[in-house]
mmCIF file of C-alpha atoms and ligand atoms in Angstrom:
data_model
loop_
_atom_site.group_PDB
_atom_site.id
_atom_site.type_symbol
_atom_site.label_atom_id
_atom_site.label_comp_id
_atom_site.label_asym_id
_atom_site.label_seq_id
_atom_site.Cartn_x
_atom_site.Cartn_y
_atom_site.Cartn_z
ATOM 1 C CA MET A 1 32.465 -7.198 28.510
ATOM 2 C CA SER A 2 31.489 -10.760 29.185
ATOM 3 C CA ASN A 3 33.048 -13.417 26.997
ATOM 4 C CA ILE A 4 31.648 -16.701 28.254
ATOM 5 C CA GLU A 5 33.148 -19.656 26.390
ATOM 6 C CA GLN A 6 33.068 -23.407 26.625
ATOM 7 C CA THR A 7 36.057 -25.706 26.321
ATOM 8 C CA LEU A 8 36.614 -29.445 26.461
ATOM 9 C CA SER A 9 38.658 -30.906 29.257
ATOM 10 C CA ILE A 10 39.674 -34.537 29.640
ATOM 11 C CA ILE A 11 41.044 -36.129 32.772
ATOM 12 C CA LYS A 12 43.362 -38.675 31.181
ATOM 13 C CA PRO A 13 43.812 -42.347 32.152
ATOM 14 C CA ASP A 14 46.885 -41.766 34.355
ATOM 15 C CA ALA A 15 44.913 -39.365 36.561
ATOM 16 C CA VAL A 16 41.679 -41.369 36.667
ATOM 17 C CA GLU A 17 43.734 -44.442 37.566
ATOM 18 C CA ARG A 18 45.189 -42.556 40.558
ATOM 19 C CA ASN A 19 41.696 -41.389 41.607
ATOM 20 C CA LEU A 20 42.573 -37.753 40.957
ATOM 21 C CA ASP A 21 39.335 -36.889 39.126
ATOM 22 C CA GLU A 22 37.549 -35.266 42.074
ATOM 23 C CA LYS A 23 40.682 -33.280 43.008
ATOM 24 C CA ILE A 24 41.131 -32.037 39.462
ATOM 25 C CA LYS A 25 37.438 -31.153 39.145
ATOM 26 C CA SER A 26 37.641 -29.179 42.396
ATOM 27 C CA ILE A 27 40.548 -27.162 40.954
ATOM 28 C CA PHE A 28 38.386 -26.167 37.973
ATOM 29 C CA VAL A 29 35.474 -25.232 40.236
ATOM 30 C CA LYS A 30 37.748 -23.208 42.505
ATOM 31 C CA GLU A 31 39.050 -21.374 39.431
ATOM 32 C CA GLY A 32 35.500 -20.342 38.563
ATOM 33 C CA PHE A 33 34.612 -22.926 35.920
ATOM 34 C CA LYS A 34 31.159 -24.407 35.711
ATOM 35 C CA ILE A 35 31.212 -28.111 34.794
ATOM 36 C CA VAL A 36 28.329 -28.058 32.353
ATOM 37 C CA LYS A 37 28.564 -31.660 31.150
ATOM 38 C CA GLU A 38 30.581 -34.590 32.305
ATOM 39 C CA LYS A 39 30.984 -38.262 31.503
ATOM 40 C CA LYS A 40 33.329 -41.061 32.410
ATOM 41 C CA ILE A 41 34.049 -43.380 29.501
ATOM 42 C CA LYS A 42 36.647 -45.665 28.024
ATOM 43 C CA LEU A 43 37.382 -44.902 24.378
ATOM 44 C CA GLU A 44 38.029 -47.529 21.753
ATOM 45 C CA LYS A 45 41.363 -47.047 20.011
ATOM 46 C CA ILE A 46 39.597 -46.022 16.803
ATOM 47 C CA ASP A 47 37.834 -43.205 18.688
ATOM 48 C CA ALA A 48 41.116 -42.006 20.198
ATOM 49 C CA GLU A 49 42.548 -41.968 16.661
ATOM 50 C CA LYS A 50 39.648 -39.779 15.522
ATOM 51 C CA PHE A 51 39.967 -37.476 18.507
ATOM 52 C CA TYR A 52 43.716 -36.945 18.001
ATOM 53 C CA LYS A 53 43.586 -36.901 14.185
ATOM 54 C CA VAL A 54 45.359 -33.499 14.103
ATOM 55 C CA HIS A 55 48.433 -35.328 15.412
ATOM 56 C CA GLU A 56 48.338 -38.216 12.933
ATOM 57 C CA THR A 57 51.677 -37.306 11.340
ATOM 58 C CA LYS A 58 53.507 -36.983 14.670
ATOM 59 C CA PRO A 59 55.900 -39.739 15.730
ATOM 60 C CA PHE A 60 54.034 -40.157 19.027
ATOM 61 C CA TYR A 61 50.566 -40.546 17.444
ATOM 62 C CA TYR A 62 50.331 -44.336 17.780
ATOM 63 C CA ASP A 63 51.384 -44.358 21.442
ATOM 64 C CA LEU A 64 49.157 -41.367 22.200
ATOM 65 C CA CYS A 65 46.042 -43.119 20.846
ATOM 66 C CA GLU A 66 46.990 -46.360 22.548
ATOM 67 C CA TYR A 67 47.354 -44.440 25.803
ATOM 68 C CA LEU A 68 44.134 -42.382 25.626
ATOM 69 C CA SER A 69 42.200 -45.619 25.060
ATOM 70 C CA SER A 70 44.063 -47.572 27.756
ATOM 71 C CA GLY A 71 41.618 -46.851 30.583
ATOM 72 C CA PRO A 72 38.678 -44.734 31.721
ATOM 73 C CA ILE A 73 38.763 -40.983 31.171
ATOM 74 C CA VAL A 74 36.503 -38.151 32.327
ATOM 75 C CA ALA A 75 35.387 -35.769 29.571
ATOM 76 C CA MET A 76 33.933 -32.436 30.664
ATOM 77 C CA VAL A 77 32.534 -29.289 29.136
ATOM 78 C CA LEU A 78 33.910 -26.381 31.161
ATOM 79 C CA GLU A 79 32.333 -22.935 31.010
ATOM 80 C CA LYS A 80 33.819 -19.633 32.096
ATOM 81 C CA GLU A 81 34.932 -16.306 30.742
ATOM 82 C CA ASN A 82 37.784 -16.986 28.271
ATOM 83 C CA ALA A 83 37.459 -20.682 29.099
ATOM 84 C CA VAL A 84 39.848 -21.934 26.406
ATOM 85 C CA SER A 85 42.889 -19.897 27.422
ATOM 86 C CA SER A 86 42.040 -19.986 31.116
ATOM 87 C CA ASN A 87 41.964 -23.786 31.053
ATOM 88 C CA ARG A 88 45.273 -23.944 29.173
ATOM 89 C CA GLN A 89 46.855 -21.783 31.871
ATOM 90 C CA ILE A 90 45.513 -23.871 34.722
ATOM 91 C CA MET A 91 46.640 -27.070 32.959
ATOM 92 C CA GLY A 92 50.232 -25.938 32.421
ATOM 93 C CA ALA A 93 52.739 -26.869 29.714
ATOM 94 C CA THR A 94 52.461 -30.160 27.810
ATOM 95 C CA ASP A 95 55.605 -31.511 29.493
ATOM 96 C CA PRO A 96 55.050 -31.428 33.291
ATOM 97 C CA LYS A 97 58.779 -30.665 33.667
ATOM 98 C CA ASN A 98 58.172 -27.302 31.994
ATOM 99 C CA ALA A 99 54.831 -26.541 33.658
ATOM 100 C CA ASN A 100 54.491 -23.587 36.038
ATOM 101 C CA GLU A 101 54.089 -24.093 39.774
ATOM 102 C CA GLY A 102 50.496 -24.631 40.829
ATOM 103 C CA THR A 103 49.327 -25.955 37.445
ATOM 104 C CA ILE A 104 47.583 -29.317 37.189
ATOM 105 C CA ARG A 105 50.325 -30.855 35.071
ATOM 106 C CA LYS A 106 53.023 -29.624 37.466
ATOM 107 C CA GLN A 107 51.179 -31.122 40.431
ATOM 108 C CA TYR A 108 49.966 -34.367 38.902
ATOM 109 C CA GLY A 109 51.597 -34.988 35.512
ATOM 110 C CA ILE A 110 53.959 -37.955 35.348
ATOM 111 C CA SER A 111 55.590 -37.372 31.959
ATOM 112 C CA ILE A 112 55.051 -35.639 28.611
ATOM 113 C CA ASP A 113 52.661 -38.382 27.529
ATOM 114 C CA LYS A 114 51.020 -39.122 30.898
ATOM 115 C CA ASN A 115 50.273 -35.480 31.622
ATOM 116 C CA SER A 116 46.908 -35.980 33.378
ATOM 117 C CA VAL A 117 44.716 -33.562 31.416
ATOM 118 C CA HIS A 118 43.719 -32.477 27.928
ATOM 119 C CA GLY A 119 42.329 -29.046 27.078
ATOM 120 C CA SER A 120 41.124 -27.624 23.764
ATOM 121 C CA ASP A 121 43.624 -25.204 22.211
ATOM 122 C CA SER A 122 41.181 -22.889 20.374
ATOM 123 C CA ILE A 123 37.507 -21.975 20.350
ATOM 124 C CA GLU A 124 37.078 -23.743 17.036
ATOM 125 C CA ASN A 125 38.663 -26.962 18.297
ATOM 126 C CA ALA A 126 36.697 -26.687 21.542
ATOM 127 C CA LYS A 127 33.464 -26.795 19.518
ATOM 128 C CA LYS A 128 34.653 -29.833 17.560
ATOM 129 C CA GLU A 129 35.886 -31.636 20.660
ATOM 130 C CA ILE A 130 32.704 -30.919 22.659
ATOM 131 C CA ASN A 131 30.701 -32.283 19.750
ATOM 132 C CA PHE A 132 32.925 -35.365 19.632
ATOM 133 C CA PHE A 133 32.029 -36.344 23.196
ATOM 134 C CA PHE A 134 28.598 -34.766 23.632
ATOM 135 C CA LYS A 135 26.775 -34.959 20.319
ATOM 136 C CA ASP A 136 23.217 -34.651 21.618
HETATM 137 P P1 LIG B 201 48.685 -30.376 24.643
HETATM 138 O O1 LIG B 201 47.997 -31.565 25.260
HETATM 139 O O2 LIG B 201 49.430 -29.570 25.665
HETATM 140 O O3 LIG B 201 47.740 -29.546 23.801
HETATM 141 P P2 LIG B 201 49.760 -31.380 22.136
HETATM 142 O O4 LIG B 201 50.981 -30.869 21.466
HETATM 143 O O5 LIG B 201 48.446 -31.043 21.534
HETATM 144 O O6 LIG B 201 49.814 -30.937 23.674
HETATM 145 O O7 LIG B 201 49.908 -32.955 22.204
HETATM 146 C C1 LIG B 201 48.804 -33.777 22.541
HETATM 147 C C2 LIG B 201 49.257 -34.810 23.532
HETATM 148 O O8 LIG B 201 50.219 -35.654 22.910
HETATM 149 C C3 LIG B 201 49.985 -34.264 24.768
HETATM 150 O O9 LIG B 201 49.108 -33.855 25.792
HETATM 151 C C4 LIG B 201 50.800 -35.455 25.185
HETATM 152 O O10 LIG B 201 49.995 -36.382 25.903
HETATM 153 C C5 LIG B 201 51.201 -36.060 23.862
HETATM 154 N N1 LIG B 201 52.521 -35.578 23.412
HETATM 155 C C6 LIG B 201 52.827 -34.350 22.937
HETATM 156 N N2 LIG B 201 54.125 -34.267 22.614
HETATM 157 C C7 LIG B 201 54.648 -35.480 22.867
HETATM 158 C C8 LIG B 201 55.965 -36.034 22.733
HETATM 159 O O11 LIG B 201 56.914 -35.378 22.304
HETATM 160 N N3 LIG B 201 56.119 -37.330 23.122
HETATM 161 C C9 LIG B 201 55.087 -38.085 23.603
HETATM 162 N N4 LIG B 201 53.844 -37.613 23.744
HETATM 163 C C10 LIG B 201 53.619 -36.320 23.390
HETATM 164 MG MG1 LIG B 202 46.726 -30.021 22.059
#
């Protein structure tokens, strides 16, 4: 049974800064994702705060929003069967130190905060996050 989903992926400032966007995109394509929409933008801090609102009570919230708005990012809508969980697997654990071999965060992540990519964690959040970046 086909279960095509969409999820939101972000190539974070640390990865864009190191010109890793094409490499990371090619990993998604190789894994069978279709990049349905894509845009390179720099968020204002207030937008980063909105995007990460679920984390507003966390001690790292301020730094996280500061960081996500510190430089250009690439936001993408990725489409594939079971896209949400598939993307989370390919990304690897939040802390690159704990990420499995071959995952994006293992290969490219610098630290728990500069971990190169974001991926939606549920279908519901994927819809919200896609709408956040691609309203039209
Ligand atoms: P996720 O990106 O793997 O879904 P979340 O727990 O949703 O991880 O956290 C969102 C982002 O916040 C992480 O990707 C990372 O950049 C940052 N973050 C998470 N935990 C910490 C922490 O303990 N210290 C600093 N930054 C963190
Ligand atoms: Mg998350």
